[in-house]
Each structure stands twice: as C-alpha cells, then as structure tokens.
PDB file of N, CA, C and O in Angstrom:
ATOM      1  N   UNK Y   1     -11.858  -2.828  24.409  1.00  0.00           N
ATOM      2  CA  UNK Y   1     -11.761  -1.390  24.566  1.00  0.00           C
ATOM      3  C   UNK Y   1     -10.562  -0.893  23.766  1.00  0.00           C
ATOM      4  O   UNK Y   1      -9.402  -1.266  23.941  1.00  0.00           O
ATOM      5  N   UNK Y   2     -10.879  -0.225  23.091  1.00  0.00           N
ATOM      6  CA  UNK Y   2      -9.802   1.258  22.106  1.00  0.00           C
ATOM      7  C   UNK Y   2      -9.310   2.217  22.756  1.00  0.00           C
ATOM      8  O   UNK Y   2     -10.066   2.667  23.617  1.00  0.00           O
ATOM      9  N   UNK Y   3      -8.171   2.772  22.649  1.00  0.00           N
ATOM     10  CA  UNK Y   3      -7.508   3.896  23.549  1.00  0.00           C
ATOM     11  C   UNK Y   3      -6.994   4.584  22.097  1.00  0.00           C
ATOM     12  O   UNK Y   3      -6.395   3.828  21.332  1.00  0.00           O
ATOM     13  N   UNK Y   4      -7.202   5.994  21.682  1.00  0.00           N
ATOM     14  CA  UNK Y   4      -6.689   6.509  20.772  1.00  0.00           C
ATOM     15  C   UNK Y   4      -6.489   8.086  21.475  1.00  0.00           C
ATOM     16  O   UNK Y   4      -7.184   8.667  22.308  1.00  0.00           O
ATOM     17  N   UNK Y   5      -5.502   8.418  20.915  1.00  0.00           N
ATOM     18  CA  UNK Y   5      -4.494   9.927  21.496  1.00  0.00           C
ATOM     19  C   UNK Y   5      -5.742  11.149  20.462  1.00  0.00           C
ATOM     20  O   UNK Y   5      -5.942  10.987  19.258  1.00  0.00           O
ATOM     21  N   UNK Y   6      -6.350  12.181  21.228  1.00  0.00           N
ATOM     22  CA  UNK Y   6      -6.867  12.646  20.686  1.00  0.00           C
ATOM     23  C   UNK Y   6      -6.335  14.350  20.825  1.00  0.00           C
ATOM     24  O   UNK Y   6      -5.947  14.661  21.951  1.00  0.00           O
ATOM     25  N   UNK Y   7      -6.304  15.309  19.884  1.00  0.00           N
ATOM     26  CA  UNK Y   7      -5.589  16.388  20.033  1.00  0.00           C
ATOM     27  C   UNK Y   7      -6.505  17.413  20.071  1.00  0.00           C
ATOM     28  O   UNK Y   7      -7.411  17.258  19.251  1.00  0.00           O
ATOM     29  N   UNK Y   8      -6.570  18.276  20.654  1.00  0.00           N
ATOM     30  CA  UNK Y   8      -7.481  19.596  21.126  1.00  0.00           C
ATOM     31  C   UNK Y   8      -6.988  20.575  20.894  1.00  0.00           C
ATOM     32  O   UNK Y   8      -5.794  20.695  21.170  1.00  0.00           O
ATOM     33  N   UNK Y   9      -7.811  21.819  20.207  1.00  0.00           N
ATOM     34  CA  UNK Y   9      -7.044  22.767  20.107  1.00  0.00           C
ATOM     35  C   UNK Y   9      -8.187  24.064  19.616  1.00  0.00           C
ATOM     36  O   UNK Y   9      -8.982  24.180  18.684  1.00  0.00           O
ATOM     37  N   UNK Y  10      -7.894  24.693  20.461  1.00  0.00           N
ATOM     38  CA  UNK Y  10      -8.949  26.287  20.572  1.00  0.00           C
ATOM     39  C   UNK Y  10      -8.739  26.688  19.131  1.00  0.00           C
ATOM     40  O   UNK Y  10      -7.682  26.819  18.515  1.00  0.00           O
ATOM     41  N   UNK Y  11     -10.194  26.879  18.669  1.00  0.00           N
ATOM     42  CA  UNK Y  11     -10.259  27.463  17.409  1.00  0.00           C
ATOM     43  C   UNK Y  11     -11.479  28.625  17.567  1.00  0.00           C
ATOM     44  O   UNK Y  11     -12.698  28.484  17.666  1.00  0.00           O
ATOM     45  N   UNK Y  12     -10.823  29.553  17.552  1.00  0.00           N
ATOM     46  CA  UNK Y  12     -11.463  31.542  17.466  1.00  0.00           C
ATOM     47  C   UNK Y  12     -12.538  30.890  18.993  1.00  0.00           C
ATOM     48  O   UNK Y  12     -12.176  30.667  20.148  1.00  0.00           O
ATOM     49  N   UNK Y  13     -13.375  30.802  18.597  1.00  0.00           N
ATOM     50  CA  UNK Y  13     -14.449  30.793  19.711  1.00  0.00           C
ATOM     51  C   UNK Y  13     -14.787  29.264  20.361  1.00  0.00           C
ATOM     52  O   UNK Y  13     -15.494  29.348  21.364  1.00  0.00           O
ATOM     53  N   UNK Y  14     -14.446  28.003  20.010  1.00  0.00           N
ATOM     54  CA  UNK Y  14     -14.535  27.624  20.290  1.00  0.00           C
ATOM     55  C   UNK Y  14     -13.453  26.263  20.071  1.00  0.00           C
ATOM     56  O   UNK Y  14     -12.306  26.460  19.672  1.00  0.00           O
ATOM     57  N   UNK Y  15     -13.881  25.104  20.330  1.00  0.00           N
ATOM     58  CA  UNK Y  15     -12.513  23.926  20.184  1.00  0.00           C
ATOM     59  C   UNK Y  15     -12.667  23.011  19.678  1.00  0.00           C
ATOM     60  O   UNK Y  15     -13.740  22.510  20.015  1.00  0.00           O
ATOM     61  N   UNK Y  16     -11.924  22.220  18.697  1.00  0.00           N
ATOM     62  CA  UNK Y  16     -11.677  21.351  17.847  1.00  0.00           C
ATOM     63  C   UNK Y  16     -11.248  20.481  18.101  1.00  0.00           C
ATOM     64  O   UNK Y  16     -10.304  20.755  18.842  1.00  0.00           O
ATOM     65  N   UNK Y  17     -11.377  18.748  17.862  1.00  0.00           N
ATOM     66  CA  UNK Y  17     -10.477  17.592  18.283  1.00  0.00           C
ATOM     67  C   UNK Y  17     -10.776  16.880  16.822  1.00  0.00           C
ATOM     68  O   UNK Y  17     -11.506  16.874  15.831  1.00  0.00           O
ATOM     69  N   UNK Y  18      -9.756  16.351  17.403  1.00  0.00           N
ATOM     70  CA  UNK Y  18      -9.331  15.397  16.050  1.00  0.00           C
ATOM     71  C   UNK Y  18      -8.000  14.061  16.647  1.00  0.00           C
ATOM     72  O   UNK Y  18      -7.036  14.328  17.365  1.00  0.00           O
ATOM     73  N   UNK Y  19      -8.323  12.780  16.129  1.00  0.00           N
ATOM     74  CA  UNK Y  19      -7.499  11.828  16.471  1.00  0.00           C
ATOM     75  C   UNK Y  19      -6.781  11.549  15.508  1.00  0.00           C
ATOM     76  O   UNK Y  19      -7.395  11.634  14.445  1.00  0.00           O
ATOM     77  N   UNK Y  20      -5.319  11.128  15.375  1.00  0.00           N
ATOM     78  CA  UNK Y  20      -4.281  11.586  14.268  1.00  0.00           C
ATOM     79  C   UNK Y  20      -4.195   9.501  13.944  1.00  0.00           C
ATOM     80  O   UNK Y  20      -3.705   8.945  12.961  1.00  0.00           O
ATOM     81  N   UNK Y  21      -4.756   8.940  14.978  1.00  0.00           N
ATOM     82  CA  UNK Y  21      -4.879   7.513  14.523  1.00  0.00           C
ATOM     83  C   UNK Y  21      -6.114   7.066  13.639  1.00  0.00           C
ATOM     84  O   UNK Y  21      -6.119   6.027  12.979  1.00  0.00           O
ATOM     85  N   UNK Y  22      -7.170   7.978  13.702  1.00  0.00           N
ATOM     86  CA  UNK Y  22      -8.661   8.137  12.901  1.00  0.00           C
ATOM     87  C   UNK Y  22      -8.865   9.200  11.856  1.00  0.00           C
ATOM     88  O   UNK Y  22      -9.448  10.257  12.101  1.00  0.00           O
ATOM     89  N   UNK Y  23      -8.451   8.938  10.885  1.00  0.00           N
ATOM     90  CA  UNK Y  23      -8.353  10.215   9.493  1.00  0.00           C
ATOM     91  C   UNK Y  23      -9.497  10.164   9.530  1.00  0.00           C
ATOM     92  O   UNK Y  23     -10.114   9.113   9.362  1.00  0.00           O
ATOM     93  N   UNK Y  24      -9.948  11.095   9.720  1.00  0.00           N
ATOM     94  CA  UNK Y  24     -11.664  11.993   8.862  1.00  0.00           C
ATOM     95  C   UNK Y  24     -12.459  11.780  10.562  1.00  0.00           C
ATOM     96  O   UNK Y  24     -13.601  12.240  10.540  1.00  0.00           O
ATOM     97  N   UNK Y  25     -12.117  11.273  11.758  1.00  0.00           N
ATOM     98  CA  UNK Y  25     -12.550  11.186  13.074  1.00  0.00           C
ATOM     99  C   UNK Y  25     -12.586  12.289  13.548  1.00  0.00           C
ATOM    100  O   UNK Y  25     -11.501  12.492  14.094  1.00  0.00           O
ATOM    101  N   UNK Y  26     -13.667  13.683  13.710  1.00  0.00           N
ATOM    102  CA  UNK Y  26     -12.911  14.705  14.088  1.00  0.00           C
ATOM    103  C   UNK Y  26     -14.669  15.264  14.852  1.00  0.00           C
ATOM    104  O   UNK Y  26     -15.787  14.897  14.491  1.00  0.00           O
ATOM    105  N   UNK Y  27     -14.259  16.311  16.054  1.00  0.00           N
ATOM    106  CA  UNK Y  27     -15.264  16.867  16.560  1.00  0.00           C
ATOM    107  C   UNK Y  27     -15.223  18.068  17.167  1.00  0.00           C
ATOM    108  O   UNK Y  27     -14.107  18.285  17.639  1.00  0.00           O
ATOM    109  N   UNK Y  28     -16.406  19.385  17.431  1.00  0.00           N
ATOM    110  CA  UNK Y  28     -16.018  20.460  17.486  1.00  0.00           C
ATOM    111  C   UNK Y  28     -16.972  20.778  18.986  1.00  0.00           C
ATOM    112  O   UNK Y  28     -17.926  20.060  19.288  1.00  0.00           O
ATOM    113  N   UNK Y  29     -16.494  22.053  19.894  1.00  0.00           N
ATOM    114  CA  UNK Y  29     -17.677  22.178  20.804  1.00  0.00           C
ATOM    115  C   UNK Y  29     -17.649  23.850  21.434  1.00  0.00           C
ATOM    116  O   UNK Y  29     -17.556  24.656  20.508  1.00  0.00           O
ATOM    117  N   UNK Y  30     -17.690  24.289  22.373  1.00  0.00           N
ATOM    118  CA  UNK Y  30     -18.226  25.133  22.867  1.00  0.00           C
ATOM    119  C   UNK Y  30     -17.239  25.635  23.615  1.00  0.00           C
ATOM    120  O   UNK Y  30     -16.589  26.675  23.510  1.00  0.00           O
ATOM    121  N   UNK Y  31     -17.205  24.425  24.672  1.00  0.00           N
ATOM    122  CA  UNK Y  31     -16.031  24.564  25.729  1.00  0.00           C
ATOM    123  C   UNK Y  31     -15.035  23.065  25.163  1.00  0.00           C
ATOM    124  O   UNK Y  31     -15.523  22.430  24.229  1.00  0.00           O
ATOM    125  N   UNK Y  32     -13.844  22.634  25.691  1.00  0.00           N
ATOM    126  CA  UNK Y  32     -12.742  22.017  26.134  1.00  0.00           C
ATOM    127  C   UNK Y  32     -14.023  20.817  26.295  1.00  0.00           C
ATOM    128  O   UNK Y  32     -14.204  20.011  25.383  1.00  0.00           O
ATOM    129  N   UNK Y  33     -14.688  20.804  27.272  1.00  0.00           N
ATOM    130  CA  UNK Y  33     -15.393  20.034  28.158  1.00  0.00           C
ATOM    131  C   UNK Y  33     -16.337  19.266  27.160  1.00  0.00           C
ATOM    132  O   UNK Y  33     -16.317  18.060  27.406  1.00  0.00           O
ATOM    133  N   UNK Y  34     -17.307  19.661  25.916  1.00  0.00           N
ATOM    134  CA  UNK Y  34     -17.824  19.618  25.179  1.00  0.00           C
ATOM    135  C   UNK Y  34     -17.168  18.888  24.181  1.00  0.00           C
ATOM    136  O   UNK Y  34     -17.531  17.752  23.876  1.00  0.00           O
ATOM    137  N   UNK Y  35     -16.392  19.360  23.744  1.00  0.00           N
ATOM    138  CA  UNK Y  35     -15.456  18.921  22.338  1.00  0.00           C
ATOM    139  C   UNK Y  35     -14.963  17.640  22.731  1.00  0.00           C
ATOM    140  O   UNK Y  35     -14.959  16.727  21.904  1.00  0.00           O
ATOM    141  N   UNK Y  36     -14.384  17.394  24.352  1.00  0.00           N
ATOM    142  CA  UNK Y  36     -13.769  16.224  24.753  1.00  0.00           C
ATOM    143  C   UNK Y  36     -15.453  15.392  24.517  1.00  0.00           C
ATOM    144  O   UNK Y  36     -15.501  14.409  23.777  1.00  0.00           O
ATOM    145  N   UNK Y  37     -16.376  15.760  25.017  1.00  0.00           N
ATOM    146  CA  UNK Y  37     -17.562  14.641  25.164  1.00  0.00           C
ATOM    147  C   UNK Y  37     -17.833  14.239  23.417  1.00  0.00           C
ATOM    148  O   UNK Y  37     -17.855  13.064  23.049  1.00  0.00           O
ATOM    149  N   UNK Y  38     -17.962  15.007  22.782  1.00  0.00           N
ATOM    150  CA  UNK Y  38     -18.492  15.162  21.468  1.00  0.00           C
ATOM    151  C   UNK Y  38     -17.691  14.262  20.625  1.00  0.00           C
ATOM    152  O   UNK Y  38     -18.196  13.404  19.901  1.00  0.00           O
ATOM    153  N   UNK Y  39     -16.430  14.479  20.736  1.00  0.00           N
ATOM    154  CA  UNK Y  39     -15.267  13.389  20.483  1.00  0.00           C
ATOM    155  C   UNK Y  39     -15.327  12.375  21.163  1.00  0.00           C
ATOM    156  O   UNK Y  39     -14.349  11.812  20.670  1.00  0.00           O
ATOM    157  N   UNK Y  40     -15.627  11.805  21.773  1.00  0.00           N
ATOM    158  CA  UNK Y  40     -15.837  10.657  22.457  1.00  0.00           C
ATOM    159  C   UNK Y  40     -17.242   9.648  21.734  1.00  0.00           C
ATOM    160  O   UNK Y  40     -17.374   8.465  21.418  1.00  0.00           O
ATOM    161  N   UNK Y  41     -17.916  10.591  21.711  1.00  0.00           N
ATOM    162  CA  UNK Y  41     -18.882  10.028  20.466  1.00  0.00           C
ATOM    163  C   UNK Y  41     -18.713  10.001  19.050  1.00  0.00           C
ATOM    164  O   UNK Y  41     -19.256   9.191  18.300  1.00  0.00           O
ATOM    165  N   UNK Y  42     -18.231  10.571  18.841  1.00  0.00           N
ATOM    166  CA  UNK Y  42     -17.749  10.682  16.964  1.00  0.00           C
ATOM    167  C   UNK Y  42     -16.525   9.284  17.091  1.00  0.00           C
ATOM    168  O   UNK Y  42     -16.616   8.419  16.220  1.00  0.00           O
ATOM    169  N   UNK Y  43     -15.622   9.153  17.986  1.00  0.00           N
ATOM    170  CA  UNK Y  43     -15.086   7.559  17.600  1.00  0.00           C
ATOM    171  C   UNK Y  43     -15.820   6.793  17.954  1.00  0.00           C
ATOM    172  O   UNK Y  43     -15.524   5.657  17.584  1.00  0.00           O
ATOM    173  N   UNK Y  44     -16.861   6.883  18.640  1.00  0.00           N
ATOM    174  CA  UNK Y  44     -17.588   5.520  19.147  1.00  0.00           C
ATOM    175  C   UNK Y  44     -18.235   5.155  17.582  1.00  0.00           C
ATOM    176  O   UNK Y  44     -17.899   4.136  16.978  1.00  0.00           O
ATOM    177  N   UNK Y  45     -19.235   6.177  17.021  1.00  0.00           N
ATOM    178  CA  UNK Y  45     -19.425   6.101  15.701  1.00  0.00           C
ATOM    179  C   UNK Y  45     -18.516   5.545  14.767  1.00  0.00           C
ATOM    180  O   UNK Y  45     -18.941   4.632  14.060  1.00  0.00           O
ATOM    181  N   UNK Y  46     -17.193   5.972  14.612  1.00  0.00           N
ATOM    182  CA  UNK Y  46     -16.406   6.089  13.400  1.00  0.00           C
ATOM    183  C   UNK Y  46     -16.405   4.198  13.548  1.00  0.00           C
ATOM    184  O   UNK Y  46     -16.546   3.328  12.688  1.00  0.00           O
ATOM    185  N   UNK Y  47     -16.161   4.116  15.159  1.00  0.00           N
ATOM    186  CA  UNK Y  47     -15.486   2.615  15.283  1.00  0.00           C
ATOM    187  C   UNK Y  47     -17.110   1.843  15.008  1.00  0.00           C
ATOM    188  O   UNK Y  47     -17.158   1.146  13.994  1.00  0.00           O
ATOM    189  N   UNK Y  48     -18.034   1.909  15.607  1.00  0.00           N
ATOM    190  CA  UNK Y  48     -18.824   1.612  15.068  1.00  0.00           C
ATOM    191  C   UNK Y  48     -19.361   1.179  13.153  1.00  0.00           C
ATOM    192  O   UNK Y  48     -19.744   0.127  12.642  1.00  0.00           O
ATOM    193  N   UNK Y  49     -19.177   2.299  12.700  1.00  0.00           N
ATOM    194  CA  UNK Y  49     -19.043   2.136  11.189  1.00  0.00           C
ATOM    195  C   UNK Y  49     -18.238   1.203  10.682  1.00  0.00           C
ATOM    196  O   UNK Y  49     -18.716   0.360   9.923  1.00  0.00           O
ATOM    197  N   UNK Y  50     -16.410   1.189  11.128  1.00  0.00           N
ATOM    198  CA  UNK Y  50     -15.857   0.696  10.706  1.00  0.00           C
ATOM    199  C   UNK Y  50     -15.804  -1.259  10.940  1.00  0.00           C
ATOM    200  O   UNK Y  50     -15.120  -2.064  10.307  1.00  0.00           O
ATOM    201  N   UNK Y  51     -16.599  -1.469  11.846  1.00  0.00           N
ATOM    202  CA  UNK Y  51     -16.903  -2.924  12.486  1.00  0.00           C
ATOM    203  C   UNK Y  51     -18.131  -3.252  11.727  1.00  0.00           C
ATOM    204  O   UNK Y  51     -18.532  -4.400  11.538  1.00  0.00           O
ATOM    205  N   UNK Y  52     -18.780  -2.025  11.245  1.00  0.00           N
ATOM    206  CA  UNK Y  52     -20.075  -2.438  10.235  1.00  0.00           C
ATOM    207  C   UNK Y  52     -19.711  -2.860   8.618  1.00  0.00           C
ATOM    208  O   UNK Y  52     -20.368  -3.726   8.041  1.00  0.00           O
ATOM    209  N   UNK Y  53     -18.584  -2.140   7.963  1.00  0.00           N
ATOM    210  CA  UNK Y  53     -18.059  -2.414   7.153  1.00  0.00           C
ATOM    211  C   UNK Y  53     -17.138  -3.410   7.062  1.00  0.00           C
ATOM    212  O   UNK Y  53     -16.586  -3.702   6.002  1.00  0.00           O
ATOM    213  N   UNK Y  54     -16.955  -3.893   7.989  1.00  0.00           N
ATOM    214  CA  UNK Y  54     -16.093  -5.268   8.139  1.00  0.00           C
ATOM    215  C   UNK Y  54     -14.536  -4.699   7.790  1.00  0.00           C
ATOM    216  O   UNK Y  54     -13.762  -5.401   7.139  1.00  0.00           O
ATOM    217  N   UNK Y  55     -14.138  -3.309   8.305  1.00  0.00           N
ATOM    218  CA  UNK Y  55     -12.758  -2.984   8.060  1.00  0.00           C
ATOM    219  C   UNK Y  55     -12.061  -2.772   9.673  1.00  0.00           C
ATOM    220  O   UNK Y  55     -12.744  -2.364  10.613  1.00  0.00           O
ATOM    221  N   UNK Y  56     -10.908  -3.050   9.772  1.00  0.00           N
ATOM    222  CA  UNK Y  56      -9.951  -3.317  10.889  1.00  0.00           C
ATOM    223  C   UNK Y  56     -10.082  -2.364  11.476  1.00  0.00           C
ATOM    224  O   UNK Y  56     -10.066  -1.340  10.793  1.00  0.00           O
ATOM    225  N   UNK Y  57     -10.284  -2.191  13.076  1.00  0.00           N
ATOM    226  CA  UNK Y  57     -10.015  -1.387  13.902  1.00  0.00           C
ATOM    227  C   UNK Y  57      -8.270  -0.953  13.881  1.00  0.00           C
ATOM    228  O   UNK Y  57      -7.428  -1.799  14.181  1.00  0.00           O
ATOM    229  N   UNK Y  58      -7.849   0.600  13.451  1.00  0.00           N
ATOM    230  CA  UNK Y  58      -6.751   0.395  13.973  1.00  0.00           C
ATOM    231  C   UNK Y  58      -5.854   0.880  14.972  1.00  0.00           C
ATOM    232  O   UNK Y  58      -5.910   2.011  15.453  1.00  0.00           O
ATOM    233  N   UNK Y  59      -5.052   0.028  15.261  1.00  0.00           N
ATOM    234  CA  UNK Y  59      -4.260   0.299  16.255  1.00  0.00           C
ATOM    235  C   UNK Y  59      -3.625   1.635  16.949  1.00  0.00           C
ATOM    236  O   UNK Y  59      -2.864   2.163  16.138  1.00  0.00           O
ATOM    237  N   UNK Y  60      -3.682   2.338  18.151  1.00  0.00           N
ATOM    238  CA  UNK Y  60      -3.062   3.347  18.084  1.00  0.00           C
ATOM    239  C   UNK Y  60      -1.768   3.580  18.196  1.00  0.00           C
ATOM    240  O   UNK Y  60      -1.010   3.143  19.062  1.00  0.00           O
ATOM    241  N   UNK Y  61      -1.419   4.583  16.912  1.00  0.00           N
ATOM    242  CA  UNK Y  61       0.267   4.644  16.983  1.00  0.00           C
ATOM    243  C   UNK Y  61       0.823   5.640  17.480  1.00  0.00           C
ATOM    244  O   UNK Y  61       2.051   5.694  17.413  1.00  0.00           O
ATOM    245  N   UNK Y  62       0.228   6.501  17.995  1.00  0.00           N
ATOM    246  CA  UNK Y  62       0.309   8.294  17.904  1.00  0.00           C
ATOM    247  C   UNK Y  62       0.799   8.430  19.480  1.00  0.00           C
ATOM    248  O   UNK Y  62       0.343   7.547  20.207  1.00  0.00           O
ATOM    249  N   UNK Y  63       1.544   9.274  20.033  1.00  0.00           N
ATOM    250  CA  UNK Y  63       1.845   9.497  21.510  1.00  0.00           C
ATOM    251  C   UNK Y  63       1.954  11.270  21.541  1.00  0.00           C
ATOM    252  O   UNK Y  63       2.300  12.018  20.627  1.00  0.00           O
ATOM    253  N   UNK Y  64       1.549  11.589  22.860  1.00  0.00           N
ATOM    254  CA  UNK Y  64       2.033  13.033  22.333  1.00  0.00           C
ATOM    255  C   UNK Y  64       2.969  13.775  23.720  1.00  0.00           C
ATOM    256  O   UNK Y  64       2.492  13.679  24.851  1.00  0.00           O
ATOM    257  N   UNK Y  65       3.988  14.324  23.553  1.00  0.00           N
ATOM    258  CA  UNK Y  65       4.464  14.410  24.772  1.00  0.00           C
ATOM    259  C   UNK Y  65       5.135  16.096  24.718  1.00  0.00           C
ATOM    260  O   UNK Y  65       5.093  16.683  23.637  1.00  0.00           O
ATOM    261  N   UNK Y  66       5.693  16.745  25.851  1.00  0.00           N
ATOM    262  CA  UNK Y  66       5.613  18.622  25.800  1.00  0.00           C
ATOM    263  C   UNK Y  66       6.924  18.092  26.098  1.00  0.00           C
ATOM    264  O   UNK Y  66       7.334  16.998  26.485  1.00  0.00           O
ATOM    265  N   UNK Y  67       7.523  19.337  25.764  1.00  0.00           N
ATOM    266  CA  UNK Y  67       9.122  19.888  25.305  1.00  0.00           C
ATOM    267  C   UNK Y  67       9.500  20.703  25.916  1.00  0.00           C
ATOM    268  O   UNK Y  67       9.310  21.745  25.288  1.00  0.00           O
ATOM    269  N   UNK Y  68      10.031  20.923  26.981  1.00  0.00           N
ATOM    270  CA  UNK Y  68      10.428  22.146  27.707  1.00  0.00           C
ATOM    271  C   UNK Y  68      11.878  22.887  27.096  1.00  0.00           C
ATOM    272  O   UNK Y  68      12.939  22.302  26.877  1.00  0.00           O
ATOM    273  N   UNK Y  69      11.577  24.383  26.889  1.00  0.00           N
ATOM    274  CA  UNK Y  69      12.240  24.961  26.313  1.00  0.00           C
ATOM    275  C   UNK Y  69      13.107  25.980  27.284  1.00  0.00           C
ATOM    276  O   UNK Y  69      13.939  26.742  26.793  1.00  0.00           O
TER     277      UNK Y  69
END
C-alpha cells in the first residue's frame, strides 16, 4: 500500500486535486467529496501504469501542515 499527500483546492465551480509526489497525477469533481473519490482513482491508474512500465513507484516526500497567524 502507497500513502501520497494529495492537495485540494476549489476552482470557480468546482474542485481540483493534484498530488505534488505524482507530476501529471491530477483530478477534478463537482463537490470536495467527488474530486477526493476521482483522485483516488487517477493514482490507482497512474500507479498502475507506472508498475506496467516497469518504472519505480515513488516514495512520498511531501507533508502539508497550517500556520497559525
């Protein structure tokens, strides 16, 4: 099992994810709720592909943490 930090973020009408450990890994949806599912399948794919091409799963390096101001 893979654990990768994935980032969300409301775009005009609807929401965008993207994993900053998976360049070009990215998915869009409706609601929050959607985009999280939709992304969840687009790495299963990406990782998929990349085990088909015989290239390295990689590691996650990314953490993301809030800043109180």
């Amino acid at each position: 099992m893979h654990r990768f930090l994935i980032v969300i973020e409301k775009a005009g009408n609807n929401y965008s994810v993207y994993s900053p450990d998976l360049p070009g890994c990215a998915a869009t949806g409706a609601t929050r709720e959607e985009a999280e599912k939709n992304m969840h399948g687009a790495i299963k794919m990406h990782i998929e592909g990349m085990v088909e091409d015989k290239l390295p799963i990689p590691e996650s390096q990314s953490f993301a943490e809030y800043v109180a101001v």
